[in-house]
Amino acid sequence: MIPKILLVDDELPFEALIRRHFRKQIRAKEMELLFAANGLDALDKLQVEGPVDLVITDINMPEMDGLTLLEKIGIFDSTIKTVVLSAYGDMRNIRTAMNRGAFDFLNKPIDFQDLEITISRALKQVQEIRENQQKLRAAQTQLIQSEKMSALGQLVAGVAHEINNPVGYITGNIGIAEEYLQELIELLELYQTYYPEPTEEIRKKITEIALDDLINDMPLLISSMREGTDRICFLSTSLRTFSRSDADHKVAFNLHDGIESTLLILKYRLKGKDGRPTVEIIKEYGDLPLVMCFAGQLNQVFMNIIANAIDAFDMGNLDFEKVIPTIRISTEVMPANNSVAIRISDNGPGMSEAVKHKIFEYLYTTKPVGTGTGLGLHISRQIVVEKHGGRLSCESEVGAGATFIIELPL
Ligand SMILES: Nc1ncnc2c1ncn2[C@@H]1O[C@H](COP(=O)(O)OP(=O)(O)OP(=O)(O)O)[C@@H](O)[C@H]1O
Ligand SMILES: [Mg+2]
């Protein structure tokens, strides 16, 4: 970021003088200069021009003087440094300025060497403060994220674990029940062989229970019970895959397992509702090796991106007579840069260039209050870039859906 300095002075020649002096730095894009003619004008510029690092202001000006401006800047953005220009020996104003948080003062007429030193000192401080703020914010996000994940993860892993035991009884006993039944049927057949003429009461019972159908149906019944328990086992394994706790070290992970477990968890959301048909999932999985990664965190990334696509289908005012909501997930090894790429595309409403520029920003959301927090992609990028040294990018146009590309080094 090029440091931005706002100079505030009502004397016209001032601007030309300063510009001339710093022309090389301006051309080399080492600094950007803005000018304002008084305090009010300066406040306007601060609001319009985006983050300014340093304000250098005269004291006596019409409309709003420099000392009032100092106070207002403090309220507007306390990280901006201010330097006041004062007449030589004007101790009273200088004291007031310092008390209002000015960083330094310079005497008029300006000594350019002094000005340059002051500017570079001030800019260095602003930069340090802003960097620290950034770090603090990153740490906060991480904390929220890991709190959220570990609470959710523990819950999910706990439930999965609790499910396992009762399912264990059922799967264990189905086999035995099948065996017992088989033996009872054999016994029945023996009876039929040796006592082919049963009594009236037995004959009635045989008709009543439709014995032949019952015996024929038995294997189907058992196999559908087996399938049910298999599914529960798969679900429980997926839940545990999804919520793998891997806070401190990377593990070799099958990314496809991660994607599958995420899809399973989102299954309920993928189902059609309120006029939207069920979201179709097309998988184009390549031949991926295991990837060293923080598996639980990557699952969170898959989750954020796929959930966003579903949100986009739900909120995008799409004509479902014409579009079948579809999410395409493809994976491949990219030998050229020794990485794997996971592409998640949707055919939803897409986004404008302006929105696309901001989606990874902290707290940026276009969703109504209470729906989105604007953290999903910010956190996802942190996980992919900072935790894994990878890349997360987005391609999208209005009306043409969106594609998110996760690249992870091998
Ligand atoms: N697939 C997509 N299609 C269209 N817009 C998208 C898509 N994915 C993300 N966006 C846009 O990016 C914004 C930021 O997404 P992000 O996941 O960071 O936050 P969010 O979904 O709004 O809230 P959160 O994920 O924290 O609940 C979204 O509000 C949306 O405008
Ligand atoms: Mg989101």
CSV table of N, CA and C in Angstrom, one decimal, residues 148-161 235-247 253 257-258 261-262 265 294-297 299-300:
chain,number,residue,atom,x,y,z
A,148,LYS,N,-15.4,-22.1,17.4
A,148,LYS,CA,-16.6,-22.6,16.7
A,148,LYS,C,-16.4,-24.1,16.3
A,149,MET,N,-15.3,-24.3,15.6
A,149,MET,CA,-15.0,-25.6,15.1
A,149,MET,C,-14.8,-26.6,16.2
A,150,SER,N,-14.1,-26.2,17.3
A,150,SER,CA,-13.9,-27.2,18.3
A,150,SER,C,-15.1,-27.6,19.0
A,151,ALA,N,-16.0,-26.6,19.2
A,151,ALA,CA,-17.3,-26.9,19.9
A,151,ALA,C,-18.1,-27.8,19.0
A,152,LEU,N,-18.2,-27.4,17.7
A,152,LEU,CA,-19.0,-28.2,16.8
A,152,LEU,C,-18.4,-29.6,16.6
A,153,GLY,N,-17.0,-29.5,16.4
A,153,GLY,CA,-16.3,-30.8,16.2
A,153,GLY,C,-16.5,-31.8,17.3
A,154,GLN,N,-16.4,-31.2,18.6
A,154,GLN,CA,-16.5,-32.1,19.7
A,154,GLN,C,-17.9,-32.7,19.8
A,155,LEU,N,-18.9,-31.9,19.5
A,155,LEU,CA,-20.2,-32.3,19.6
A,155,LEU,C,-20.5,-33.4,18.6
A,156,VAL,N,-20.0,-33.1,17.3
A,156,VAL,CA,-20.3,-34.1,16.2
A,156,VAL,C,-19.5,-35.4,16.5
A,157,ALA,N,-18.3,-35.3,16.9
A,157,ALA,CA,-17.5,-36.5,17.2
A,157,ALA,C,-18.1,-37.3,18.3
A,158,GLY,N,-18.6,-36.5,19.3
A,158,GLY,CA,-19.3,-37.2,20.5
A,158,GLY,C,-20.5,-38.0,20.0
A,159,VAL,N,-21.3,-37.3,19.2
A,159,VAL,CA,-22.6,-37.9,18.8
A,159,VAL,C,-22.2,-39.2,17.9
A,160,ALA,N,-21.2,-39.0,17.0
A,160,ALA,CA,-20.8,-40.1,16.2
A,160,ALA,C,-20.4,-41.3,17.0
A,161,HIS,N,-19.7,-41.0,18.1
A,161,HIS,CA,-19.2,-42.0,18.9
A,161,HIS,C,-20.3,-42.7,19.7
A,235,LEU,N,-22.3,-42.9,8.0
A,235,LEU,CA,-22.6,-41.6,8.5
A,235,LEU,C,-21.7,-41.3,9.7
A,236,SER,N,-21.6,-42.2,10.6
A,236,SER,CA,-20.8,-41.9,11.8
A,236,SER,C,-19.3,-41.8,11.5
A,237,THR,N,-18.9,-42.6,10.5
A,237,THR,CA,-17.5,-42.5,10.1
A,237,THR,C,-17.3,-41.1,9.5
A,238,SER,N,-18.2,-40.7,8.6
A,238,SER,CA,-18.1,-39.4,7.9
A,238,SER,C,-18.1,-38.3,8.9
A,239,LEU,N,-19.0,-38.4,9.9
A,239,LEU,CA,-19.0,-37.3,10.9
A,239,LEU,C,-17.7,-37.2,11.6
A,240,ARG,N,-17.1,-38.4,11.9
A,240,ARG,CA,-15.8,-38.3,12.5
A,240,ARG,C,-14.7,-37.8,11.6
A,241,THR,N,-14.8,-38.2,10.3
A,241,THR,CA,-13.8,-37.7,9.3
A,241,THR,C,-14.0,-36.1,9.3
A,242,PHE,N,-15.2,-35.7,9.2
A,242,PHE,CA,-15.4,-34.3,9.1
A,242,PHE,C,-14.9,-33.5,10.3
A,243,SER,N,-15.0,-34.0,11.5
A,243,SER,CA,-14.7,-33.2,12.6
A,243,SER,C,-13.3,-33.7,13.2
A,244,ARG,N,-12.5,-34.2,12.3
A,244,ARG,CA,-11.1,-34.6,12.8
A,244,ARG,C,-10.5,-33.4,13.5
A,245,SER,N,-10.0,-33.7,14.7
A,245,SER,CA,-9.3,-32.6,15.4
A,245,SER,C,-7.9,-32.7,15.1
A,246,ASP,N,-7.4,-31.7,14.5
A,246,ASP,CA,-6.0,-31.8,14.1
A,246,ASP,C,-5.3,-30.4,14.3
A,247,ALA,N,-5.6,-29.9,15.4
A,247,ALA,CA,-5.2,-28.5,15.7
A,247,ALA,C,-3.7,-28.3,15.6
A,253,PHE,N,-4.2,-37.0,4.4
A,253,PHE,CA,-5.6,-37.1,4.3
A,253,PHE,C,-6.1,-37.3,2.9
A,257,ASP,N,-12.5,-38.0,0.8
A,257,ASP,CA,-13.2,-38.4,2.0
A,257,ASP,C,-13.7,-37.1,2.7
A,258,GLY,N,-12.9,-36.1,2.7
A,258,GLY,CA,-13.3,-34.8,3.3
A,258,GLY,C,-14.5,-34.2,2.6
A,261,SER,N,-17.6,-36.3,3.2
A,261,SER,CA,-18.2,-36.2,4.5
A,261,SER,C,-18.9,-34.8,4.6
A,262,THR,N,-18.4,-33.8,3.9
A,262,THR,CA,-19.0,-32.5,3.9
A,262,THR,C,-20.3,-32.6,3.2
A,265,ILE,N,-22.9,-34.1,5.4
A,265,ILE,CA,-23.4,-33.2,6.4
A,265,ILE,C,-24.4,-32.1,5.8
A,294,PHE,N,-4.3,-30.0,7.5
A,294,PHE,CA,-5.2,-30.0,8.7
A,294,PHE,C,-6.6,-30.4,8.2
A,295,ALA,N,-6.9,-31.7,8.3
A,295,ALA,CA,-8.1,-32.2,7.6
A,295,ALA,C,-9.4,-31.5,8.1
A,296,GLY,N,-9.5,-31.4,9.4
A,296,GLY,CA,-10.8,-30.8,9.9
A,296,GLY,C,-11.0,-29.3,9.4
A,297,GLN,N,-9.8,-28.6,9.3
A,297,GLN,CA,-9.9,-27.2,8.8
A,297,GLN,C,-10.3,-27.2,7.3
A,299,ASN,N,-12.0,-29.4,5.7
A,299,ASN,CA,-13.4,-29.7,5.6
A,299,ASN,C,-14.2,-28.5,5.8
A,300,GLN,N,-13.8,-27.6,6.7
A,300,GLN,CA,-14.5,-26.4,7.0
A,300,GLN,C,-14.5,-25.5,5.7
